[in-house]
PDB file of N, CA and C in Angstrom:
ATOM      1  N   LEU E   1      16.015   3.491 -19.355  1.00  0.00           N
ATOM      2  CA  LEU E   1      15.666   2.164 -20.131  1.00  0.00           C
ATOM      3  C   LEU E   1      15.716   0.892 -18.833  1.00  0.00           C
ATOM      4  N   CYS E   2      15.049   0.152 -18.537  1.00  0.00           N
ATOM      5  CA  CYS E   2      14.909  -0.830 -17.600  1.00  0.00           C
ATOM      6  C   CYS E   2      15.369  -2.128 -18.062  1.00  0.00           C
ATOM      7  N   ILE E   3      16.120  -2.653 -17.398  1.00  0.00           N
ATOM      8  CA  ILE E   3      16.840  -4.160 -17.798  1.00  0.00           C
ATOM      9  C   ILE E   3      15.797  -5.004 -17.322  1.00  0.00           C
ATOM     10  N   LYS E   4      15.337  -6.086 -17.974  1.00  0.00           N
ATOM     11  CA  LYS E   4      14.201  -7.092 -17.407  1.00  0.00           C
ATOM     12  C   LYS E   4      14.542  -8.229 -17.693  1.00  0.00           C
ATOM     13  N   SER E   5      15.274  -8.422 -16.475  1.00  0.00           N
ATOM     14  CA  SER E   5      15.998  -9.817 -16.299  1.00  0.00           C
ATOM     15  C   SER E   5      14.632 -10.785 -15.806  1.00  0.00           C
ATOM     16  N   ARG E   6      14.151 -10.117 -14.660  1.00  0.00           N
ATOM     17  CA  ARG E   6      12.953 -10.475 -13.710  1.00  0.00           C
ATOM     18  C   ARG E   6      12.147  -9.124 -13.357  1.00  0.00           C
ATOM     19  N   ILE E   7      10.769  -9.622 -13.855  1.00  0.00           N
ATOM     20  CA  ILE E   7      10.044  -8.330 -13.343  1.00  0.00           C
ATOM     21  C   ILE E   7       9.309  -8.660 -12.211  1.00  0.00           C
ATOM     22  N   MET E   8       9.442  -7.644 -11.596  1.00  0.00           N
ATOM     23  CA  MET E   8       8.643  -7.524 -10.506  1.00  0.00           C
ATOM     24  C   MET E   8       7.993  -6.399 -10.103  1.00  0.00           C
ATOM     25  N   ILE E   9       7.072  -6.008  -9.090  1.00  0.00           N
ATOM     26  CA  ILE E   9       6.415  -4.834  -9.362  1.00  0.00           C
ATOM     27  C   ILE E   9       6.739  -4.125  -7.934  1.00  0.00           C
ATOM     28  N   ARG E  10       6.979  -2.754  -7.611  1.00  0.00           N
ATOM     29  CA  ARG E  10       6.947  -1.982  -6.696  1.00  0.00           C
ATOM     30  C   ARG E  10       5.946  -1.085  -6.704  1.00  0.00           C
ATOM     31  N   VAL E  11       5.148  -1.116  -5.453  1.00  0.00           N
ATOM     32  CA  VAL E  11       4.367   0.164  -5.547  1.00  0.00           C
ATOM     33  C   VAL E  11       4.468   0.747  -4.349  1.00  0.00           C
ATOM     34  N   ASN E  12       4.486   2.268  -4.685  1.00  0.00           N
ATOM     35  CA  ASN E  12       4.673   3.385  -3.654  1.00  0.00           C
ATOM     36  C   ASN E  12       3.487   3.966  -3.367  1.00  0.00           C
ATOM     37  N   SER E  13       2.701   3.866  -2.546  1.00  0.00           N
ATOM     38  CA  SER E  13       1.348   5.014  -2.542  1.00  0.00           C
ATOM     39  C   SER E  13       1.585   6.002  -1.066  1.00  0.00           C
ATOM     40  N   PHE E  14       1.710   7.153  -1.465  1.00  0.00           N
ATOM     41  CA  PHE E  14       1.797   7.929  -0.418  1.00  0.00           C
ATOM     42  C   PHE E  14       0.192   8.812   0.045  1.00  0.00           C
ATOM     43  N   PHE E  15       0.296   9.138   1.233  1.00  0.00           N
ATOM     44  CA  PHE E  15      -1.062   9.731   1.697  1.00  0.00           C
ATOM     45  C   PHE E  15      -1.070  10.477   2.843  1.00  0.00           C
ATOM     46  N   GLU E  16      -2.112  11.400   3.024  1.00  0.00           N
ATOM     47  CA  GLU E  16      -2.168  12.289   4.157  1.00  0.00           C
ATOM     48  C   GLU E  16      -3.430  12.161   4.832  1.00  0.00           C
ATOM     49  N   LEU E  17      -3.332  11.707   6.175  1.00  0.00           N
ATOM     50  CA  LEU E  17      -4.719  11.936   6.902  1.00  0.00           C
ATOM     51  C   LEU E  17      -4.996  13.150   7.395  1.00  0.00           C
ATOM     52  N   LYS E  18      -6.382  13.378   7.379  1.00  0.00           N
ATOM     53  CA  LYS E  18      -6.895  14.516   7.660  1.00  0.00           C
ATOM     54  C   LYS E  18      -6.859  14.848   9.190  1.00  0.00           C
ATOM     55  N   PRO E  19      -7.054  15.886   9.752  1.00  0.00           N
ATOM     56  CA  PRO E  19      -7.021  16.243  11.072  1.00  0.00           C
ATOM     57  C   PRO E  19      -8.234  15.768  11.563  1.00  0.00           C
ATOM     58  N   GLY E  20      -8.302  15.438  12.868  1.00  0.00           N
ATOM     59  CA  GLY E  20      -9.412  14.926  13.373  1.00  0.00           C
ATOM     60  C   GLY E  20      -9.688  13.372  13.113  1.00  0.00           C
ATOM     61  N   CYS E  21      -9.021  12.812  12.129  1.00  0.00           N
ATOM     62  CA  CYS E  21      -9.374  11.412  11.827  1.00  0.00           C
ATOM     63  C   CYS E  21      -8.682  10.565  13.417  1.00  0.00           C
ATOM     64  N   ASP E  22      -9.493   9.575  13.779  1.00  0.00           N
ATOM     65  CA  ASP E  22      -9.144   8.747  14.791  1.00  0.00           C
ATOM     66  C   ASP E  22      -7.745   7.977  14.374  1.00  0.00           C
ATOM     67  N   MET E  23      -6.593   8.478  15.024  1.00  0.00           N
ATOM     68  CA  MET E  23      -5.379   7.712  14.841  1.00  0.00           C
ATOM     69  C   MET E  23      -5.559   6.314  15.020  1.00  0.00           C
ATOM     70  N   ALA E  24      -6.092   6.055  16.169  1.00  0.00           N
ATOM     71  CA  ALA E  24      -6.232   4.419  16.474  1.00  0.00           C
ATOM     72  C   ALA E  24      -6.897   3.547  15.839  1.00  0.00           C
ATOM     73  N   GLU E  25      -7.955   4.111  15.328  1.00  0.00           N
ATOM     74  CA  GLU E  25      -8.604   3.233  14.165  1.00  0.00           C
ATOM     75  C   GLU E  25      -7.804   3.081  13.004  1.00  0.00           C
ATOM     76  N   ILE E  26      -7.465   4.404  12.376  1.00  0.00           N
ATOM     77  CA  ILE E  26      -6.466   3.930  11.362  1.00  0.00           C
ATOM     78  C   ILE E  26      -5.441   3.152  11.281  1.00  0.00           C
ATOM     79  N   GLY E  27      -4.712   3.132  12.605  1.00  0.00           N
ATOM     80  CA  GLY E  27      -3.655   2.418  12.783  1.00  0.00           C
ATOM     81  C   GLY E  27      -3.907   0.823  13.050  1.00  0.00           C
ATOM     82  N   ALA E  28      -4.938   0.474  13.317  1.00  0.00           N
ATOM     83  CA  ALA E  28      -5.611  -0.590  13.353  1.00  0.00           C
ATOM     84  C   ALA E  28      -6.291  -1.244  11.967  1.00  0.00           C
ATOM     85  N   LEU E  29      -6.586  -0.392  11.011  1.00  0.00           N
ATOM     86  CA  LEU E  29      -6.694  -0.483   9.820  1.00  0.00           C
ATOM     87  C   LEU E  29      -5.625  -0.692   8.999  1.00  0.00           C
ATOM     88  N   LEU E  30      -4.304   0.050   9.137  1.00  0.00           N
ATOM     89  CA  LEU E  30      -3.286  -0.067   8.324  1.00  0.00           C
ATOM     90  C   LEU E  30      -2.577  -1.321   8.660  1.00  0.00           C
ATOM     91  N   SER E  31      -2.578  -1.570  10.136  1.00  0.00           N
ATOM     92  CA  SER E  31      -1.715  -2.821  10.548  1.00  0.00           C
ATOM     93  C   SER E  31      -2.366  -4.337  10.176  1.00  0.00           C
ATOM     94  N   GLU E  32      -4.001  -4.367  10.070  1.00  0.00           N
ATOM     95  CA  GLU E  32      -4.718  -5.186   9.385  1.00  0.00           C
ATOM     96  C   GLU E  32      -4.184  -5.487   7.984  1.00  0.00           C
ATOM     97  N   LEU E  33      -4.244  -4.652   7.109  1.00  0.00           N
ATOM     98  CA  LEU E  33      -4.228  -4.536   5.932  1.00  0.00           C
ATOM     99  C   LEU E  33      -2.657  -4.831   5.632  1.00  0.00           C
ATOM    100  N   ALA E  34      -1.616  -4.647   6.257  1.00  0.00           N
ATOM    101  CA  ALA E  34      -0.440  -4.776   6.124  1.00  0.00           C
ATOM    102  C   ALA E  34      -0.202  -6.558   6.413  1.00  0.00           C
ATOM    103  N   GLU E  35      -0.594  -7.219   7.372  1.00  0.00           N
ATOM    104  CA  GLU E  35      -0.620  -8.352   7.823  1.00  0.00           C
ATOM    105  C   GLU E  35      -1.350  -9.332   7.083  1.00  0.00           C
ATOM    106  N   LYS E  36      -2.555  -8.826   6.618  1.00  0.00           N
ATOM    107  CA  LYS E  36      -3.034  -9.932   5.581  1.00  0.00           C
ATOM    108  C   LYS E  36      -2.591  -9.787   3.864  1.00  0.00           C
ATOM    109  N   SER E  37      -1.880  -8.490   3.932  1.00  0.00           N
ATOM    110  CA  SER E  37      -1.456  -8.556   2.623  1.00  0.00           C
ATOM    111  C   SER E  37      -0.073  -8.977   2.323  1.00  0.00           C
ATOM    112  N   ARG E  38       0.628  -9.465   3.386  1.00  0.00           N
ATOM    113  CA  ARG E  38       1.714  -9.853   3.593  1.00  0.00           C
ATOM    114  C   ARG E  38       1.378 -11.694   3.325  1.00  0.00           C
ATOM    115  N   ALA E  39       0.407 -11.713   3.668  1.00  0.00           N
ATOM    116  CA  ALA E  39       0.092 -13.400   3.502  1.00  0.00           C
ATOM    117  C   ALA E  39      -0.344 -13.384   2.117  1.00  0.00           C
ATOM    118  N   ASP E  40      -0.543 -12.629   1.263  1.00  0.00           N
ATOM    119  CA  ASP E  40      -1.278 -12.573  -0.228  1.00  0.00           C
ATOM    120  C   ASP E  40      -0.141 -13.620  -1.047  1.00  0.00           C
ATOM    121  N   ALA E  41      -0.702 -14.590  -1.942  1.00  0.00           N
ATOM    122  CA  ALA E  41       0.391 -14.917  -2.606  1.00  0.00           C
ATOM    123  C   ALA E  41       0.892 -13.958  -3.968  1.00  0.00           C
ATOM    124  N   GLY E  42       2.390 -14.072  -3.976  1.00  0.00           N
ATOM    125  CA  GLY E  42       3.064 -13.150  -4.636  1.00  0.00           C
ATOM    126  C   GLY E  42       3.588 -11.714  -3.690  1.00  0.00           C
ATOM    127  N   CYS E  43       3.218 -11.812  -2.460  1.00  0.00           N
ATOM    128  CA  CYS E  43       3.922 -10.683  -1.794  1.00  0.00           C
ATOM    129  C   CYS E  43       5.144 -10.731  -1.371  1.00  0.00           C
ATOM    130  N   VAL E  44       6.004 -10.039  -1.834  1.00  0.00           N
ATOM    131  CA  VAL E  44       7.544 -10.049  -1.351  1.00  0.00           C
ATOM    132  C   VAL E  44       7.608  -9.394  -0.207  1.00  0.00           C
ATOM    133  N   GLY E  45       7.112  -8.316   0.018  1.00  0.00           N
ATOM    134  CA  GLY E  45       7.191  -7.214   0.959  1.00  0.00           C
ATOM    135  C   GLY E  45       6.014  -6.267   0.896  1.00  0.00           C
ATOM    136  N   TYR E  46       5.522  -5.696   2.307  1.00  0.00           N
ATOM    137  CA  TYR E  46       4.520  -4.832   2.511  1.00  0.00           C
ATOM    138  C   TYR E  46       4.855  -4.138   3.890  1.00  0.00           C
ATOM    139  N   ASP E  47       4.881  -2.707   3.736  1.00  0.00           N
ATOM    140  CA  ASP E  47       5.387  -1.925   4.697  1.00  0.00           C
ATOM    141  C   ASP E  47       4.598  -0.778   4.810  1.00  0.00           C
ATOM    142  N   VAL E  48       4.280  -0.191   5.970  1.00  0.00           N
ATOM    143  CA  VAL E  48       3.568   0.838   5.964  1.00  0.00           C
ATOM    144  C   VAL E  48       4.490   1.944   6.762  1.00  0.00           C
ATOM    145  N   MET E  49       4.474   3.005   6.372  1.00  0.00           N
ATOM    146  CA  MET E  49       5.492   3.859   6.811  1.00  0.00           C
ATOM    147  C   MET E  49       4.956   5.224   7.295  1.00  0.00           C
ATOM    148  N   CYS E  50       5.604   6.180   8.265  1.00  0.00           N
ATOM    149  CA  CYS E  50       4.875   7.232   8.556  1.00  0.00           C
ATOM    150  C   CYS E  50       6.178   8.204   8.627  1.00  0.00           C
ATOM    151  N   SER E  51       5.937   9.486   8.018  1.00  0.00           N
ATOM    152  CA  SER E  51       7.110  10.332   7.866  1.00  0.00           C
ATOM    153  C   SER E  51       7.619  10.767   9.229  1.00  0.00           C
ATOM    154  N   LEU E  52       8.649  11.132   9.434  1.00  0.00           N
ATOM    155  CA  LEU E  52       9.590  11.724  10.524  1.00  0.00           C
ATOM    156  C   LEU E  52       9.064  13.322  10.805  1.00  0.00           C
ATOM    157  N   SER E  53       8.761  13.908   9.560  1.00  0.00           N
ATOM    158  CA  SER E  53       8.356  15.334   9.627  1.00  0.00           C
ATOM    159  C   SER E  53       7.144  15.757   9.720  1.00  0.00           C
ATOM    160  N   ASN E  54       6.123  14.895   9.345  1.00  0.00           N
ATOM    161  CA  ASN E  54       4.665  15.111   9.548  1.00  0.00           C
ATOM    162  C   ASN E  54       4.194  13.832   9.761  1.00  0.00           C
ATOM    163  N   PRO E  55       3.684  13.319  11.036  1.00  0.00           N
ATOM    164  CA  PRO E  55       2.950  12.211  11.577  1.00  0.00           C
ATOM    165  C   PRO E  55       1.755  11.738  11.018  1.00  0.00           C
ATOM    166  N   ARG E  56       1.380  12.706  10.047  1.00  0.00           N
ATOM    167  CA  ARG E  56      -0.120  12.311   9.303  1.00  0.00           C
ATOM    168  C   ARG E  56      -0.053  11.890   8.075  1.00  0.00           C
ATOM    169  N   ALA E  57       1.542  12.024   7.534  1.00  0.00           N
ATOM    170  CA  ALA E  57       1.897  11.673   6.195  1.00  0.00           C
ATOM    171  C   ALA E  57       2.314  10.351   6.170  1.00  0.00           C
ATOM    172  N   MET E  58       1.840   9.213   5.531  1.00  0.00           N
ATOM    173  CA  MET E  58       2.274   7.974   5.466  1.00  0.00           C
ATOM    174  C   MET E  58       2.314   7.480   3.848  1.00  0.00           C
ATOM    175  N   MET E  59       3.203   5.806   3.823  1.00  0.00           N
ATOM    176  CA  MET E  59       3.165   5.682   2.551  1.00  0.00           C
ATOM    177  C   MET E  59       3.183   4.157   2.879  1.00  0.00           C
ATOM    178  N   PHE E  60       2.752   3.450   1.872  1.00  0.00           N
ATOM    179  CA  PHE E  60       2.656   2.161   1.634  1.00  0.00           C
ATOM    180  C   PHE E  60       3.898   1.909   0.766  1.00  0.00           C
ATOM    181  N   CYS E  61       4.576   0.561   0.987  1.00  0.00           N
ATOM    182  CA  CYS E  61       5.564   0.264   0.003  1.00  0.00           C
ATOM    183  C   CYS E  61       5.658  -1.033  -0.080  1.00  0.00           C
ATOM    184  N   GLU E  62       4.976  -1.375  -1.162  1.00  0.00           N
ATOM    185  CA  GLU E  62       4.677  -2.924  -1.686  1.00  0.00           C
ATOM    186  C   GLU E  62       5.611  -3.668  -2.465  1.00  0.00           C
ATOM    187  N   THR E  63       6.006  -4.689  -2.632  1.00  0.00           N
ATOM    188  CA  THR E  63       6.643  -5.487  -3.827  1.00  0.00           C
ATOM    189  C   THR E  63       6.039  -6.736  -3.991  1.00  0.00           C
ATOM    190  N   TRP E  64       5.679  -6.946  -5.195  1.00  0.00           N
ATOM    191  CA  TRP E  64       4.790  -8.020  -5.610  1.00  0.00           C
ATOM    192  C   TRP E  64       5.523  -8.783  -6.808  1.00  0.00           C
ATOM    193  N   GLN E  65       5.620  -9.960  -6.730  1.00  0.00           N
ATOM    194  CA  GLN E  65       6.272 -10.981  -7.901  1.00  0.00           C
ATOM    195  C   GLN E  65       5.748 -10.646  -9.111  1.00  0.00           C
ATOM    196  N   SER E  66       4.616 -10.401  -9.320  1.00  0.00           N
ATOM    197  CA  SER E  66       3.957 -10.195 -10.670  1.00  0.00           C
ATOM    198  C   SER E  66       2.994  -9.109 -10.875  1.00  0.00           C
ATOM    199  N   ARG E  67       2.582  -8.712 -11.842  1.00  0.00           N
ATOM    200  CA  ARG E  67       1.402  -7.803 -12.323  1.00  0.00           C
ATOM    201  C   ARG E  67       0.061  -8.798 -11.715  1.00  0.00           C
ATOM    202  N   GLN E  68       0.496  -9.877 -12.104  1.00  0.00           N
ATOM    203  CA  GLN E  68      -1.065 -10.782 -11.695  1.00  0.00           C
ATOM    204  C   GLN E  68      -0.981 -11.050 -10.225  1.00  0.00           C
ATOM    205  N   ALA E  69      -0.126 -10.881  -9.524  1.00  0.00           N
ATOM    206  CA  ALA E  69       0.003 -11.372  -7.714  1.00  0.00           C
ATOM    207  C   ALA E  69      -0.800  -9.987  -7.358  1.00  0.00           C
ATOM    208  N   LEU E  70      -0.159  -8.558  -7.823  1.00  0.00           N
ATOM    209  CA  LEU E  70      -0.661  -7.119  -7.688  1.00  0.00           C
ATOM    210  C   LEU E  70      -2.215  -7.077  -7.771  1.00  0.00           C
ATOM    211  N   ASP E  71      -2.675  -7.389  -8.933  1.00  0.00           N
ATOM    212  CA  ASP E  71      -4.009  -7.514  -9.313  1.00  0.00           C
ATOM    213  C   ASP E  71      -4.848  -8.625  -8.390  1.00  0.00           C
ATOM    214  N   ALA E  72      -4.301  -9.590  -8.422  1.00  0.00           N
ATOM    215  CA  ALA E  72      -5.179 -10.568  -7.150  1.00  0.00           C
ATOM    216  C   ALA E  72      -5.231  -9.780  -6.114  1.00  0.00           C
ATOM    217  N   HIS E  73      -4.191  -9.292  -5.612  1.00  0.00           N
ATOM    218  CA  HIS E  73      -4.220  -8.543  -3.987  1.00  0.00           C
ATOM    219  C   HIS E  73      -5.300  -7.482  -4.188  1.00  0.00           C
ATOM    220  N   ALA E  74      -5.352  -6.561  -5.178  1.00  0.00           N
ATOM    221  CA  ALA E  74      -6.319  -5.446  -5.213  1.00  0.00           C
ATOM    222  C   ALA E  74      -7.807  -6.230  -5.068  1.00  0.00           C
ATOM    223  N   ALA E  75      -7.970  -7.290  -5.588  1.00  0.00           N
ATOM    224  CA  ALA E  75      -9.453  -7.908  -5.545  1.00  0.00           C
ATOM    225  C   ALA E  75      -9.610  -8.589  -3.994  1.00  0.00           C
ATOM    226  N   THR E  76      -9.009  -8.559  -3.128  1.00  0.00           N
ATOM    227  CA  THR E  76      -9.303  -9.411  -2.109  1.00  0.00           C
ATOM    228  C   THR E  76     -10.178  -8.736  -1.195  1.00  0.00           C
ATOM    229  N   PRO E  77     -11.177  -9.528  -0.271  1.00  0.00           N
ATOM    230  CA  PRO E  77     -11.900  -8.741   0.290  1.00  0.00           C
ATOM    231  C   PRO E  77     -11.209  -7.699   1.516  1.00  0.00           C
ATOM    232  N   HIS E  78      -9.848  -7.911   1.997  1.00  0.00           N
ATOM    233  CA  HIS E  78      -9.288  -7.134   2.936  1.00  0.00           C
ATOM    234  C   HIS E  78      -8.827  -5.944   2.367  1.00  0.00           C
ATOM    235  N   PHE E  79      -8.773  -5.754   0.997  1.00  0.00           N
ATOM    236  CA  PHE E  79      -8.117  -4.688   0.184  1.00  0.00           C
ATOM    237  C   PHE E  79      -9.379  -3.968  -0.159  1.00  0.00           C
ATOM    238  N   THR E  80     -10.456  -4.433  -0.749  1.00  0.00           N
ATOM    239  CA  THR E  80     -11.718  -3.699  -1.022  1.00  0.00           C
ATOM    240  C   THR E  80     -12.425  -3.116  -0.012  1.00  0.00           C
ATOM    241  N   ARG E  81     -12.243  -3.662   1.307  1.00  0.00           N
ATOM    242  CA  ARG E  81     -12.987  -3.330   2.515  1.00  0.00           C
ATOM    243  C   ARG E  81     -12.155  -2.301   3.098  1.00  0.00           C
ATOM    244  N   ILE E  82     -10.480  -2.402   3.305  1.00  0.00           N
ATOM    245  CA  ILE E  82     -10.049  -1.298   4.130  1.00  0.00           C
ATOM    246  C   ILE E  82      -9.709  -0.150   3.402  1.00  0.00           C
ATOM    247  N   VAL E  83      -9.263  -0.347   2.041  1.00  0.00           N
ATOM    248  CA  VAL E  83      -8.768   0.616   1.387  1.00  0.00           C
ATOM    249  C   VAL E  83      -9.567   2.065   1.295  1.00  0.00           C
ATOM    250  N   PRO E  84     -10.864   1.535   0.879  1.00  0.00           N
ATOM    251  CA  PRO E  84     -11.813   2.550   0.928  1.00  0.00           C
ATOM    252  C   PRO E  84     -11.982   3.428   2.247  1.00  0.00           C
ATOM    253  N   LEU E  85     -11.886   2.642   3.609  1.00  0.00           N
ATOM    254  CA  LEU E  85     -11.869   3.232   4.662  1.00  0.00           C
ATOM    255  C   LEU E  85     -10.855   4.201   4.829  1.00  0.00           C
ATOM    256  N   ILE E  86      -9.343   3.809   4.653  1.00  0.00           N
ATOM    257  CA  ILE E  86      -8.403   4.725   4.837  1.00  0.00           C
ATOM    258  C   ILE E  86      -8.720   5.903   3.837  1.00  0.00           C
ATOM    259  N   LYS E  87      -8.724   5.842   2.633  1.00  0.00           N
ATOM    260  CA  LYS E  87      -9.051   6.651   1.760  1.00  0.00           C
ATOM    261  C   LYS E  87      -9.870   7.818   1.982  1.00  0.00           C
ATOM    262  N   ALA E  88     -11.021   7.516   2.588  1.00  0.00           N
ATOM    263  CA  ALA E  88     -11.994   8.371   3.244  1.00  0.00           C
ATOM    264  C   ALA E  88     -11.444   9.260   4.405  1.00  0.00           C
ATOM    265  N   CYS E  89     -10.244   8.834   4.883  1.00  0.00           N
ATOM    266  CA  CYS E  89      -9.720   9.681   5.940  1.00  0.00           C
ATOM    267  C   CYS E  89      -8.736  10.379   5.268  1.00  0.00           C
ATOM    268  N   THR E  90      -8.183  10.504   4.135  1.00  0.00           N
ATOM    269  CA  THR E  90      -7.062  11.007   3.597  1.00  0.00           C
ATOM    270  C   THR E  90      -7.613  12.566   3.070  1.00  0.00           C
ATOM    271  N   VAL E  91      -6.517  13.541   3.196  1.00  0.00           N
ATOM    272  CA  VAL E  91      -6.587  14.326   2.767  1.00  0.00           C
ATOM    273  C   VAL E  91      -7.372  15.002   1.338  1.00  0.00           C
ATOM    274  N   ALA E  92      -6.464  13.932   0.204  1.00  0.00           N
ATOM    275  CA  ALA E  92      -6.785  13.994  -1.203  1.00  0.00           C
ATOM    276  C   ALA E  92      -6.449  12.705  -1.830  1.00  0.00           C
ATOM    277  N   GLY E  93      -6.880  11.830  -0.953  1.00  0.00           N
ATOM    278  CA  GLY E  93      -6.606  10.446  -1.742  1.00  0.00           C
ATOM    279  C   GLY E  93      -5.422  10.087  -1.688  1.00  0.00           C
ATOM    280  N   THR E  94      -4.956   8.975  -2.272  1.00  0.00           N
ATOM    281  CA  THR E  94      -3.322   8.395  -2.490  1.00  0.00           C
ATOM    282  C   THR E  94      -2.825   8.945  -3.595  1.00  0.00           C
ATOM    283  N   LYS E  95      -1.351   9.077  -3.709  1.00  0.00           N
ATOM    284  CA  LYS E  95      -0.778   9.076  -5.033  1.00  0.00           C
ATOM    285  C   LYS E  95       0.170   7.869  -5.078  1.00  0.00           C
ATOM    286  N   VAL E  96      -0.103   7.160  -5.991  1.00  0.00           N
ATOM    287  CA  VAL E  96       0.546   5.796  -6.410  1.00  0.00           C
ATOM    288  C   VAL E  96       1.520   5.732  -7.570  1.00  0.00           C
ATOM    289  N   ASN E  97       2.744   5.316  -7.378  1.00  0.00           N
ATOM    290  CA  ASN E  97       3.611   5.358  -8.217  1.00  0.00           C
ATOM    291  C   ASN E  97       3.872   3.621  -8.301  1.00  0.00           C
ATOM    292  N   LYS E  98       4.071   2.978  -9.478  1.00  0.00           N
ATOM    293  CA  LYS E  98       4.161   1.745  -9.495  1.00  0.00           C
ATOM    294  C   LYS E  98       5.824   1.710 -10.316  1.00  0.00           C
ATOM    295  N   PHE E  99       6.570   0.721 -10.054  1.00  0.00           N
ATOM    296  CA  PHE E  99       7.496   0.571 -10.882  1.00  0.00           C
ATOM    297  C   PHE E  99       8.264  -1.093 -10.995  1.00  0.00           C
ATOM    298  N   GLU E 100       8.502  -1.338 -12.159  1.00  0.00           N
ATOM    299  CA  GLU E 100       9.153  -2.507 -12.659  1.00  0.00           C
ATOM    300  C   GLU E 100      10.666  -2.702 -12.362  1.00  0.00           C
ATOM    301  N   PHE E 101      10.756  -3.734 -11.804  1.00  0.00           N
ATOM    302  CA  PHE E 101      12.384  -3.972 -11.605  1.00  0.00           C
ATOM    303  C   PHE E 101      12.836  -5.660 -11.746  1.00  0.00           C
TER     304      PHE E 101
END
């Protein structure tokens, strides 16, 4: 049972990059997506994390003020351009978990 005094959305998106992907190119895409997403209205936090045990395993950790802000983010040109490029380099796409708090 969640106590809903103020609803924000946390998104954790896990993915693993395929061997042979250009890590410099992916790194540039990840950096661009994080930088532009942090400037989106309603973004509270946006980080890209790399696993210490597997350098190809990564996670987006995002916090949004509302579902509307998250939906607007997903419709931005930087999201619709960059996310498919990243997904194309993943082993099995992304596993996304969304939480309200």
